[in-house]
Amino acid sequence: MRILAIESSCDETAAAVVEDGVTVISNVVATSHEMHEKYGGIVPEVAARKQLESIIPVATEALKPLQKNNESVHQIINDSIDAIAVTVGPGLIASLLVGVETAKTISMTTGKHLIPVNHVLAHMYANFVNDAPVIASKNEAIPSGSPRSARDDKSIEFPAISLVVSGGHTELYLMESPKKLTWLGGTIDDAAGECFDKSARLLGFGHGGGLAIQDAAKKYNVNDQKYIPVLPRPMLEKDNELNFSFSGLKTAILREVNKLKERELADDEHIAFLSYDIQEAITDVLVKKTMRAIKKYETKSVLLSGGVSSNLRLREKLSTALRQSDLSLSLHVPPVPLCTDNAVYIASYAYFRGKHVPWQTITAVPDLSVESV
Ligand code: KG4
Ligand code: ZN
């Protein structure tokens, strides 16, 4: 089954064609990062206007590998696509509408089935995809040396614990099969990605987000110095079980940045230390809660996904914790380009878990629940 997927929930405009949920035929991602750099963050209307301009060229590009004898886009879809998948939420309303209306129009004019997709749940299906290169990406925030994908060693064994860490969400799920998901816990305030993003802005890294913190943290030579953390590791007490909170940590980071500025100590060395401590604080909490969930549900695998799962320190710490725990568990992490927003995992989710509906019934749902799944 060949699915054309469309994703436009935040500032990316993406389209992909994936066969049987695992084989990537195309993956096209356009971002408007440069414009956000100019305005110091995502301006929803700016993002949506850019997406409106990009959606047709991006979808057309994604269909190109299937084109035979100068076929029109309409003919390619008629001949080579079985269904259309689209992100309906959660996300920014104007941005979501661009993708949703495009997908509805394609479904109406071609008669192909339409599959609505929850963006947050879909992130985890990046682990189901065969390792695939990004064919076209304007996303510059991709570090090299992307680790293996799930399929490089063995297929995912169930039950699995799945941690989705993105710019807007930090959620833990129990996955008993590709279809059966149960929400276990999530953030009660800010997401881990938001904490990285806010820290990056406070430290003067602009819109660089978690990747900028990761790069700055590398400059702190932890082997030469004795690392004494200054930041808290929130919500590790037993009562809080599998929920997260990052807003207190954000305030603590603000306090530390202000202290450095007041004492005129905001030099490279201090910024490197604080970046390292921020990364350690966030990843400590993510790893400890994930390990807690693994033990509680006695799972056979663990899946990481979402933009923050491209963090190399998070990957390293979770694999060390698994090794040290004597649990025989496989860790699945998507290749870095499939962690951040793209349409490949939208198609994969649609294949494994989606239900098709008449195009007339689909609407954008900005606050779509990630708990009742
Ligand atoms: O999944 P995603 O692309 O978009 C959402 O659905 O939100 O995630 C974006 C988030 C941002 O907060 C960004 O700072 C974070 O992923 N991120 C990282 C890294 N690369 C992207 N966080 C930590 N380390 C990274 N290397
Ligand atoms: Zn996302």
PDB file of C-alpha atoms in Angstrom, residues 11 27 48 55 164 174 184 206 236 238 243 247 281 296 308 340 343 368:
ATOM      1  CA  ASP A  11       6.706  25.563  10.637  1.00  0.00           C
ATOM      2  CA  ASN A  27      10.742  12.597   1.686  1.00  0.00           C
ATOM      3  CA  ALA A  48       1.203  29.555   7.431  1.00  0.00           C
ATOM      4  CA  ILE A  55       2.646  22.943  -0.162  1.00  0.00           C
ATOM      5  CA  VAL A 164       8.063  11.085  22.374  1.00  0.00           C
ATOM      6  CA  LEU A 174       3.092   1.690  26.328  1.00  0.00           C
ATOM      7  CA  LEU A 184       1.317   6.552  30.576  1.00  0.00           C
ATOM      8  CA  GLY A 206      18.757  32.582  18.671  1.00  0.00           C
ATOM      9  CA  LEU A 236      12.072  12.569  40.108  1.00  0.00           C
ATOM     10  CA  LYS A 238       8.191   8.572  43.353  1.00  0.00           C
ATOM     11  CA  ASN A 243       4.857  12.706  34.576  1.00  0.00           C
ATOM     12  CA  SER A 247       8.821  25.005  33.753  1.00  0.00           C
ATOM     13  CA  ALA A 281      19.355  18.101  33.665  1.00  0.00           C
ATOM     14  CA  LYS A 296       7.157  -1.059  35.662  1.00  0.00           C
ATOM     15  CA  VAL A 308      14.733  16.043  21.033  1.00  0.00           C
ATOM     16  CA  THR A 340      12.393  16.257  13.537  1.00  0.00           C
ATOM     17  CA  ALA A 343       5.885  13.415   6.526  1.00  0.00           C
ATOM     18  CA  LEU A 368      -6.013  17.187  19.488  1.00  0.00           C
TER      19      LEU A 368
END
